[in-house]
PDB file of C-alpha atoms in Angstrom:
ATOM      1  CA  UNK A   1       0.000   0.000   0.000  1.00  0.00           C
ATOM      2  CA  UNK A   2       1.496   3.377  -1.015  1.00  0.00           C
ATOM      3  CA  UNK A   3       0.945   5.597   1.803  1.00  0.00           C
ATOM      4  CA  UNK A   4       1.134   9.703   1.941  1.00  0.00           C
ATOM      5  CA  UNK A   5       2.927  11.268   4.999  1.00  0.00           C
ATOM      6  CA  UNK A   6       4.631  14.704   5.335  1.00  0.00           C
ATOM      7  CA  UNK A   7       7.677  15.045   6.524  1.00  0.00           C
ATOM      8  CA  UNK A   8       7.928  18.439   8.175  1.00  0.00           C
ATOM      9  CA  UNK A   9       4.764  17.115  10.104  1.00  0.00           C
ATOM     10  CA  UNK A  10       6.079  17.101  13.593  1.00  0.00           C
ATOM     11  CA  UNK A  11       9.351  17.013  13.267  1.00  0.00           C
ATOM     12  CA  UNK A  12      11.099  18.951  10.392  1.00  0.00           C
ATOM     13  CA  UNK A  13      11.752  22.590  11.749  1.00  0.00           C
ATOM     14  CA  UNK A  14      13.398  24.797   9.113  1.00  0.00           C
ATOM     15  CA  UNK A  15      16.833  26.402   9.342  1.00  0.00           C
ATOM     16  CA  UNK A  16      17.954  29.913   8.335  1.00  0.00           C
ATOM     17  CA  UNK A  17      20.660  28.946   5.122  1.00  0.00           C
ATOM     18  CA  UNK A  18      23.670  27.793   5.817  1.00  0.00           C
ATOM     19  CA  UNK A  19      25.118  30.951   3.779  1.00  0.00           C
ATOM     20  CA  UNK A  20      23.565  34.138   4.639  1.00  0.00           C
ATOM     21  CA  UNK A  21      23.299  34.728   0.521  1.00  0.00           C
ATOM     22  CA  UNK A  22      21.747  31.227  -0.076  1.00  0.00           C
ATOM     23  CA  UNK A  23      17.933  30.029  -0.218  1.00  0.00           C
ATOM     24  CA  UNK A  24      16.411  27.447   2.282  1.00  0.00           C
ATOM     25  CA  UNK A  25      14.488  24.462   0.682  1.00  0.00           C
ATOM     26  CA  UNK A  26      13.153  21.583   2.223  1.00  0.00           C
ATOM     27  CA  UNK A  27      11.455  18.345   0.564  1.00  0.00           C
ATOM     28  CA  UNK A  28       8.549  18.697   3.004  1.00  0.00           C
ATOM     29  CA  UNK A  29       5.830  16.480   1.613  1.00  0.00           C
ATOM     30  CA  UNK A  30       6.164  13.032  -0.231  1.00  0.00           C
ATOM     31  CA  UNK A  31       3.749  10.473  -1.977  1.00  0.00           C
ATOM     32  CA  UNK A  32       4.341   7.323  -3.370  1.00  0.00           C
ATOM     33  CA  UNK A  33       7.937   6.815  -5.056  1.00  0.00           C
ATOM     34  CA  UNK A  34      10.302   9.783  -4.034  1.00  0.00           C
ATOM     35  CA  UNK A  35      14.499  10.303  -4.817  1.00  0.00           C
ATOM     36  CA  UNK A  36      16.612  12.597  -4.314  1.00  0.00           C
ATOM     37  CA  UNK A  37      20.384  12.993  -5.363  1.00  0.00           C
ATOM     38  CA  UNK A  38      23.145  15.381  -4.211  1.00  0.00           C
ATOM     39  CA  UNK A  39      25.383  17.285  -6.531  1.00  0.00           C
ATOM     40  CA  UNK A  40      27.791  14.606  -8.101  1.00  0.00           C
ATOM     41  CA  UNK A  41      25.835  12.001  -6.403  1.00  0.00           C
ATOM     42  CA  UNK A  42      23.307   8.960  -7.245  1.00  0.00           C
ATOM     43  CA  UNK A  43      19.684   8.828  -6.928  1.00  0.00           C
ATOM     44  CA  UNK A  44      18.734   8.004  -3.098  1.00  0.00           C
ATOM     45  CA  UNK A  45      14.692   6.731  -1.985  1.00  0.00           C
ATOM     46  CA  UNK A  46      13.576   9.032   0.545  1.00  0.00           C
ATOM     47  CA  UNK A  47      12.411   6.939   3.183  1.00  0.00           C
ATOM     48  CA  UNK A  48      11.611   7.460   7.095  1.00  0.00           C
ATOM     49  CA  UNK A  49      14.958   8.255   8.422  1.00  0.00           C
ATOM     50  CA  UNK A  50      15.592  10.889   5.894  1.00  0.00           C
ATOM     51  CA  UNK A  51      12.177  12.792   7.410  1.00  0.00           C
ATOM     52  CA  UNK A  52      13.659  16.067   7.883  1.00  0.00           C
ATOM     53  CA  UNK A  53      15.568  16.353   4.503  1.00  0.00           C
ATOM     54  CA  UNK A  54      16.835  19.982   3.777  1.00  0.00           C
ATOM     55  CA  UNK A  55      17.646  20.191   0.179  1.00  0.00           C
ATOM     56  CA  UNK A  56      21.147  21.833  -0.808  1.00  0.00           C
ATOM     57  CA  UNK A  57      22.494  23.832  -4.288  1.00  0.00           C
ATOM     58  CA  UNK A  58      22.831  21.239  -7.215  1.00  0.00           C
ATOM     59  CA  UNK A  59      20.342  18.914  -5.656  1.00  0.00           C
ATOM     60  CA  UNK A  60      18.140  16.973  -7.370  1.00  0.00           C
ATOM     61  CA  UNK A  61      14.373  15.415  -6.871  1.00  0.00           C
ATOM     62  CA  UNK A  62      12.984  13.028  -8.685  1.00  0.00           C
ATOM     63  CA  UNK A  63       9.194  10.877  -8.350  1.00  0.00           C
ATOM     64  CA  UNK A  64       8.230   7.460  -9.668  1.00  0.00           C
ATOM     65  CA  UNK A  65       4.878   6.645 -11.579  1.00  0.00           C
ATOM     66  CA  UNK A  66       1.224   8.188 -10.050  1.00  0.00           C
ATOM     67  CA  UNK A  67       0.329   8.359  -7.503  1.00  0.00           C
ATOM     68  CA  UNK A  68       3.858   9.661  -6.471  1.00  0.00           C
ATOM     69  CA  UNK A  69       4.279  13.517  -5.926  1.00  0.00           C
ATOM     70  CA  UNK A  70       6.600  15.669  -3.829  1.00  0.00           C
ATOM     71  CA  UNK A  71       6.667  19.220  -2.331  1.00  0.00           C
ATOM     72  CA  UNK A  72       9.636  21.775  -2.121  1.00  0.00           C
ATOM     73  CA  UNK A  73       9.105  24.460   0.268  1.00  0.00           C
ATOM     74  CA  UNK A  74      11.497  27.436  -0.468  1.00  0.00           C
ATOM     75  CA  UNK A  75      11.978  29.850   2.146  1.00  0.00           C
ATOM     76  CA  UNK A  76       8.805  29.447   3.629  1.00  0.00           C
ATOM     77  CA  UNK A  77       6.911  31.378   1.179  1.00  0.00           C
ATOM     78  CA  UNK A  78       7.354  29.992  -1.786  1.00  0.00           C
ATOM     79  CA  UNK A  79       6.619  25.755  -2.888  1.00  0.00           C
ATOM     80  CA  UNK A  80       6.685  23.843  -5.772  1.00  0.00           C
ATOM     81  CA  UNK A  81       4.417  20.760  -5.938  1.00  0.00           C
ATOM     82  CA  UNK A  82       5.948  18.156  -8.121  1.00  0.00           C
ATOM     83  CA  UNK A  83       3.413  15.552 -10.167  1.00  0.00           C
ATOM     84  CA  UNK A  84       4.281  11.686 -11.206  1.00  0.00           C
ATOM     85  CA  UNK A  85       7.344  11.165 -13.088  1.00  0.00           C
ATOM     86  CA  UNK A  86       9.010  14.184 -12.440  1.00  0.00           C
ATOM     87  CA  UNK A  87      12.881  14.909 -11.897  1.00  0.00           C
ATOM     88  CA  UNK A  88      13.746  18.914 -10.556  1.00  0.00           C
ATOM     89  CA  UNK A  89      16.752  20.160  -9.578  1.00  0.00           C
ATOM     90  CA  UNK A  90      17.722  23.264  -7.462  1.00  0.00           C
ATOM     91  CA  UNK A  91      20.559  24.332  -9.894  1.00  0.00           C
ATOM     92  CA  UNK A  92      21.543  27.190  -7.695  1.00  0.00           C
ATOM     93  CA  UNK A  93      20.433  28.851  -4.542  1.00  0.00           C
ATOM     94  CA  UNK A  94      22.091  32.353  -4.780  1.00  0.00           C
ATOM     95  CA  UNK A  95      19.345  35.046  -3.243  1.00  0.00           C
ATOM     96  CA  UNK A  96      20.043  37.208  -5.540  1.00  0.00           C
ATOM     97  CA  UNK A  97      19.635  34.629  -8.601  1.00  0.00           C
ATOM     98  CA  UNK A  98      17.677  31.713  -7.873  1.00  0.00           C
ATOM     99  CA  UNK A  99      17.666  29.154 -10.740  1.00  0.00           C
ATOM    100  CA  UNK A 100      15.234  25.694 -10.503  1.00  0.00           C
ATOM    101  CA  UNK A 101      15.222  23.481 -13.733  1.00  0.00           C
ATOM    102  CA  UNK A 102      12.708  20.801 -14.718  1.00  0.00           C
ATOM    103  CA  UNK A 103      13.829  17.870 -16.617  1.00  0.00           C
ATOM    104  CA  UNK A 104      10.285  16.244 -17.257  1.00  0.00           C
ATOM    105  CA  UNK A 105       7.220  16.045 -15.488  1.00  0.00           C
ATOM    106  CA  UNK A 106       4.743  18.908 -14.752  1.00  0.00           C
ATOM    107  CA  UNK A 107       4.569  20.869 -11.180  1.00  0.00           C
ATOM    108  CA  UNK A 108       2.409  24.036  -9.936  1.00  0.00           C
ATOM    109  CA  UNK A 109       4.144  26.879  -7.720  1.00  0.00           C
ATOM    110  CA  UNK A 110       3.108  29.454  -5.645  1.00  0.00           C
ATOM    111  CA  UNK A 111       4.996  32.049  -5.241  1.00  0.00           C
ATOM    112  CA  UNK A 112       4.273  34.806  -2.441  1.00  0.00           C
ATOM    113  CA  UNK A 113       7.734  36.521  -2.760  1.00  0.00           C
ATOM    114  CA  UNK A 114       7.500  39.897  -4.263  1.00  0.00           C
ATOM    115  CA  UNK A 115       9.906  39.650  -7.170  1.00  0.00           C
ATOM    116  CA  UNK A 116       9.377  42.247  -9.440  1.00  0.00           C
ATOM    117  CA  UNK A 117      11.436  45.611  -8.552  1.00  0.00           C
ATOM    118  CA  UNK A 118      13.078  43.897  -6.205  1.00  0.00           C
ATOM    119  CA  UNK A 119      17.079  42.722  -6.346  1.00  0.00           C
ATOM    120  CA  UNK A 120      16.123  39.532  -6.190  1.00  0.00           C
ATOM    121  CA  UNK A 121      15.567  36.693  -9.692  1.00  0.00           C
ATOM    122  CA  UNK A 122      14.206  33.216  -9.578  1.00  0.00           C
ATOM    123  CA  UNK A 123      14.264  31.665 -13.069  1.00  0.00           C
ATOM    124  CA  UNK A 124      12.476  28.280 -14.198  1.00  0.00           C
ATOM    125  CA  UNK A 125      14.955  26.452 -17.003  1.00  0.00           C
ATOM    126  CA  UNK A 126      13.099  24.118 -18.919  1.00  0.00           C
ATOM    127  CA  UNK A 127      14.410  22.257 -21.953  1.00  0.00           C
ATOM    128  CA  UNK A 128      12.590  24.512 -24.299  1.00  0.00           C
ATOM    129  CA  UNK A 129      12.534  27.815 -22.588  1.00  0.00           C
ATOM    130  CA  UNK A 130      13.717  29.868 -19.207  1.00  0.00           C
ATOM    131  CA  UNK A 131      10.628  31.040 -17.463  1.00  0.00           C
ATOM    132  CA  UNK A 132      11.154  34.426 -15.122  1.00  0.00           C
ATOM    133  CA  UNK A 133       8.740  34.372 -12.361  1.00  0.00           C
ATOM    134  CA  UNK A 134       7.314  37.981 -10.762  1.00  0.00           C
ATOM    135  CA  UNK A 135       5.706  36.415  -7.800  1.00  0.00           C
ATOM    136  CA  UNK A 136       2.695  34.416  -8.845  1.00  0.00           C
ATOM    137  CA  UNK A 137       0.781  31.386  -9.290  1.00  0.00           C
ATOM    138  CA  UNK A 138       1.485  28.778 -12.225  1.00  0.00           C
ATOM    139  CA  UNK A 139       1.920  25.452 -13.303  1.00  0.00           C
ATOM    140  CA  UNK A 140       4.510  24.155 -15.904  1.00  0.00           C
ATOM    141  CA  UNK A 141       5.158  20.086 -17.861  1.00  0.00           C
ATOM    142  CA  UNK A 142       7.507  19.083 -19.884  1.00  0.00           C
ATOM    143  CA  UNK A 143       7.775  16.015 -22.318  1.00  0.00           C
ATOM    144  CA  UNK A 144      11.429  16.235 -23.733  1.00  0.00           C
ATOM    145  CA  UNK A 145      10.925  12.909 -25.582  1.00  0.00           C
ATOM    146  CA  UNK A 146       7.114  13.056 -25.995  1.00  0.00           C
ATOM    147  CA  UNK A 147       4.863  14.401 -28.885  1.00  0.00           C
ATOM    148  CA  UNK A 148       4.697  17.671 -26.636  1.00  0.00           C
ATOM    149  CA  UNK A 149       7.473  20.121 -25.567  1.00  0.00           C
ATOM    150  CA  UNK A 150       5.310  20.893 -22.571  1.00  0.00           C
ATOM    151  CA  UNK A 151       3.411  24.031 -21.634  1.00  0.00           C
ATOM    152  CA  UNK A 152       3.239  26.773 -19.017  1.00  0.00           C
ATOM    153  CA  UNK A 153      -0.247  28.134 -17.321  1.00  0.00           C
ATOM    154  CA  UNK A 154      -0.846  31.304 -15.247  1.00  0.00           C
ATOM    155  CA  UNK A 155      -3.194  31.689 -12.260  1.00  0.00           C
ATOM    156  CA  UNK A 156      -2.093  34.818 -10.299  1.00  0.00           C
ATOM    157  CA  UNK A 157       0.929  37.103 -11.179  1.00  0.00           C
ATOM    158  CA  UNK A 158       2.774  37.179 -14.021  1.00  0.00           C
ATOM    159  CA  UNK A 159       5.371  34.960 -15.876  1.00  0.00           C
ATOM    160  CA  UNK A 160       7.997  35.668 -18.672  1.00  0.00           C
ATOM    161  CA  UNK A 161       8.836  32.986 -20.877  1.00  0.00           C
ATOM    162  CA  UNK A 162      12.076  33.112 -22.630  1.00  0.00           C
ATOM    163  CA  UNK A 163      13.215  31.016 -25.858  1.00  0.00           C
ATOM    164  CA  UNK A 164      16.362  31.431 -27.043  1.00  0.00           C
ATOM    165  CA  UNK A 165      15.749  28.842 -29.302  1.00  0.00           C
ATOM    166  CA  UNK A 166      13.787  30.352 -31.244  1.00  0.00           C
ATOM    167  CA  UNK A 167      14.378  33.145 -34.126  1.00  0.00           C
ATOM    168  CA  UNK A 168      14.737  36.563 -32.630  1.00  0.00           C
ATOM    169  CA  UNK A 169      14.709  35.140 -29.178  1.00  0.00           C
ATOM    170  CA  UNK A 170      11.423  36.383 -28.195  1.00  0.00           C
ATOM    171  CA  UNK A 171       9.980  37.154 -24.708  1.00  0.00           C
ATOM    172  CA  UNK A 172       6.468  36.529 -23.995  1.00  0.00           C
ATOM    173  CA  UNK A 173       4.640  37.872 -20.996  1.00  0.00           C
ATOM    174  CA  UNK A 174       1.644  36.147 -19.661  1.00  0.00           C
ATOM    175  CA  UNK A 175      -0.689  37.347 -17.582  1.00  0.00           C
ATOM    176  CA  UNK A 176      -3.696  35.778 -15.367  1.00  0.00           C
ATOM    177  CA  UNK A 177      -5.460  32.764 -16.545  1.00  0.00           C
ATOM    178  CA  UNK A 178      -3.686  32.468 -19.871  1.00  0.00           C
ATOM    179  CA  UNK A 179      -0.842  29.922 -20.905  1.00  0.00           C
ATOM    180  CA  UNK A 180       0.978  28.746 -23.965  1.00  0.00           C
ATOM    181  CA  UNK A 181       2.484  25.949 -25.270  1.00  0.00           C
ATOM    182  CA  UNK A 182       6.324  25.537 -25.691  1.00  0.00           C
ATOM    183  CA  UNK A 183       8.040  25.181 -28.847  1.00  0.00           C
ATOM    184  CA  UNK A 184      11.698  24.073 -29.967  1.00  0.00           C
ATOM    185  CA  UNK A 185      10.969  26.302 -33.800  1.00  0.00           C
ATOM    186  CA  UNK A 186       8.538  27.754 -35.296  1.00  0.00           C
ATOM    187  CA  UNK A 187       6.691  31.208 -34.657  1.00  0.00           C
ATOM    188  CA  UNK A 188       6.638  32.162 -31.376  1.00  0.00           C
ATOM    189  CA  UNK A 189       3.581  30.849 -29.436  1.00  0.00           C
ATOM    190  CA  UNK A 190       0.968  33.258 -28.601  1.00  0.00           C
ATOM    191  CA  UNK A 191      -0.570  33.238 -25.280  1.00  0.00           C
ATOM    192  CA  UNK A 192      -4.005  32.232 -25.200  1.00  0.00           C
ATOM    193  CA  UNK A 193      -6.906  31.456 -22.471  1.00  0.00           C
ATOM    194  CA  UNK A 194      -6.314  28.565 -20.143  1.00  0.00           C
ATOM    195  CA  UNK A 195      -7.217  25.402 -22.062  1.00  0.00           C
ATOM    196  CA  UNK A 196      -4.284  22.657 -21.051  1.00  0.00           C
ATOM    197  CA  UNK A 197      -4.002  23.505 -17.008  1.00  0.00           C
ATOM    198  CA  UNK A 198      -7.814  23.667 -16.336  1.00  0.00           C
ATOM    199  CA  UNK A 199      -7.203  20.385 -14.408  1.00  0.00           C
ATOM    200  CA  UNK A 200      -4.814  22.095 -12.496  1.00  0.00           C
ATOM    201  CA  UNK A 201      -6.893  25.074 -12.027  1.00  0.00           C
ATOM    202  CA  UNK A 202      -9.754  22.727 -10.688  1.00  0.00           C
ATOM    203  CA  UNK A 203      -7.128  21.647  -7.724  1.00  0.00           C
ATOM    204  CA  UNK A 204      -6.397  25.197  -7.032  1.00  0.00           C
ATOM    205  CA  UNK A 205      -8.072  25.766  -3.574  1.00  0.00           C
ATOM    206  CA  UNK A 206      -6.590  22.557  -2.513  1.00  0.00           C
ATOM    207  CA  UNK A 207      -3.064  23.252  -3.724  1.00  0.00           C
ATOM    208  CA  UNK A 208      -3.977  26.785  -1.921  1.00  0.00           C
ATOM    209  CA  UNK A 209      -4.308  25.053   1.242  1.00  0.00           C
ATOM    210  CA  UNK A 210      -1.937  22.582   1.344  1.00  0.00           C
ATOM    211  CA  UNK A 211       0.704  25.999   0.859  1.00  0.00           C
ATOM    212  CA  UNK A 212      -0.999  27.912   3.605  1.00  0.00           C
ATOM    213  CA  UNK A 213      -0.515  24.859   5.599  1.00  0.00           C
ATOM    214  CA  UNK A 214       2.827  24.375   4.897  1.00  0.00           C
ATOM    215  CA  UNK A 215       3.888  27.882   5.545  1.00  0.00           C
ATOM    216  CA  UNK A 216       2.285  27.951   8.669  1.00  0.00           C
ATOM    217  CA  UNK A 217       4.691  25.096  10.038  1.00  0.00           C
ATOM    218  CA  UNK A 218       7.880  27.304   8.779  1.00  0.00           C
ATOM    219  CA  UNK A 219       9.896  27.997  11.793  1.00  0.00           C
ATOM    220  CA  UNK A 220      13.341  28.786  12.467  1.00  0.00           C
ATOM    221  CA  UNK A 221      15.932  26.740  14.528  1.00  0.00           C
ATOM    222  CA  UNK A 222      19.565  27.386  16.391  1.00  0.00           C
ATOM    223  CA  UNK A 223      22.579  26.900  14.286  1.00  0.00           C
ATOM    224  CA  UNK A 224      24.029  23.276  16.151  1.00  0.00           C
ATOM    225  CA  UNK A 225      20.300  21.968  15.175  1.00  0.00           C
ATOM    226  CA  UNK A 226      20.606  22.809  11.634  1.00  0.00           C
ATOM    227  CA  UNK A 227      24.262  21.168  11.719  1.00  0.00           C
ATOM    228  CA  UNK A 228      22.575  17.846  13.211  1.00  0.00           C
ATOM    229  CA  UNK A 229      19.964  17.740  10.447  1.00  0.00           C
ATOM    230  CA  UNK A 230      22.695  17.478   7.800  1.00  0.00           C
ATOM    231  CA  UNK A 231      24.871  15.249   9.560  1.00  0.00           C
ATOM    232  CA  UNK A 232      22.132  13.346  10.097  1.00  0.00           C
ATOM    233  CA  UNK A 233      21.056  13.137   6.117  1.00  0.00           C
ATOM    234  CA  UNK A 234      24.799  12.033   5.409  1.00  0.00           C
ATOM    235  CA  UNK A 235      24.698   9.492   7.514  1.00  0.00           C
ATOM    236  CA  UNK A 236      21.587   8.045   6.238  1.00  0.00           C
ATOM    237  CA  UNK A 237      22.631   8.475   2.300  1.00  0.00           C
ATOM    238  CA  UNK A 238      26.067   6.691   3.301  1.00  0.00           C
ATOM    239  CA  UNK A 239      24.102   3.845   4.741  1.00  0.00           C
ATOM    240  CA  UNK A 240      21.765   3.289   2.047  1.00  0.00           C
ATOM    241  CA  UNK A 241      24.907   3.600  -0.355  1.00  0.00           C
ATOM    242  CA  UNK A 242      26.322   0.764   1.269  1.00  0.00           C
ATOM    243  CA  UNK A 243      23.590  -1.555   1.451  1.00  0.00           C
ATOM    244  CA  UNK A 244      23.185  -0.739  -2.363  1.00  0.00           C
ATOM    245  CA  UNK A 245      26.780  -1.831  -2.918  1.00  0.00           C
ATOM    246  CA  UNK A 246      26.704  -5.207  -0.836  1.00  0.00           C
ATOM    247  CA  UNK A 247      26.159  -8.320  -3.197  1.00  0.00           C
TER     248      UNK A 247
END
């Protein structure tokens, strides 16, 4: 039986960052089939003594086949909630340049961070396209080796899409309740009302919740606590490493 739980339930108490210049992110919800891998590393099942599992620069999550899902809480403010088959990666965790990528799969965000006019940039690198968020609500998939390139969907806020790829290397802002689809060539794709993400849209006062929630559970902890919580997630990846490695 696959079984939900959340790991921040009782237990995971966030941390200021290590580096005063460096975003906080913790996997704080799993379902189903969950990974993660460190920078350099291999692909490690989250499992219940990995429960309070900050997530550092270069790190990478990754969920198996539906039901499986996952939720990254950034700085208390902002999450992303990853679908089935889905691999992310916190590329880097600089404050004042924030870059997440998504490999496949499909997540929503919320984003309560004030963004715009502010010295602060969080930018969304898909395989198609770099998407610069303004503080805001929206959903993203991807399909590198599918019939679809993926598409991205706005809620609340706004969201520039980027693609370099394509001739002129066009910017396209969208705005509430539109979304387009993402192209390797061609035209540019024009924004148009929300058609593929009205599923998503449908979940949205859950998803709302299940933020609120989260955020509310966001506290702060002494320094030698923080420094136990990562020993403590060494210890456990070097153990499963070895039991992966015995015949």
């Amino acid at each position: 039986m696959i079984r939900a739980f959340t790991l921040c339930a009782c237990v995971l108490l966030a941390y200021p960052a290590l580096a005063e210049n460096k975003r906080e992110a913790h996997l704080v919800e799993i379902k189903g089939s969950v990974w993660v891998k460190p920078q350099g590393g291999e692909w490690d099942l989250v499992t219940t003594d990995m429960l309070e599992l900050p997530l550092e620069e270069g790190e990478g999550v990754k969920t198996g086949p539906a039901p499986s899902e996952a939720v990254i809480q950034i700085d208390g403010v902002n999450s992303f909630h990853l679908g089935a088959k889905t691999e992310f990666e916190l590329a880097m965790t600089n404050l004042s340049w924030t870059k997440l990528k998504l490999f496949t799969g499909s997540f929503f965000s919320k984003i309560e961070e004030k963004l715009k006019g502010s010295n602060r940039a969080m930018h969304i690198l898909l395989p198609t396209s770099v998407l610069a968020v303004r503080g805001t609500e929206f959903s993203a998939d991807t399909e590198p080796d599918g019939e679809s390139d993926g598409g991205v969907g706005v809620f609340e806020g706004q969201v520039e899409a980027e693609f370099s790829s394509l001739e002129g290397k066009p910017s396209i802002l969208l705005g509430p309740e539109e979304e387009i689809d993402l192209v390797r060539s061609g035209p540019p794709p024009r924004p148009r009302a929300l058609k593929r993400f009205l599923a998503v849209k449908k979940r949205l006062q859950i998803l709302r919740k299940r933020h609120a929630s989260l955020r509310a559970k966001w506290r702060s902890v002494p320094l030698a606590r923080r420094k136990a919580i990562m020993e403590r997630v060494r210890k456990a990846r070097r153990r499963h490493q070895r039991q992966k490695n015995q015949p």
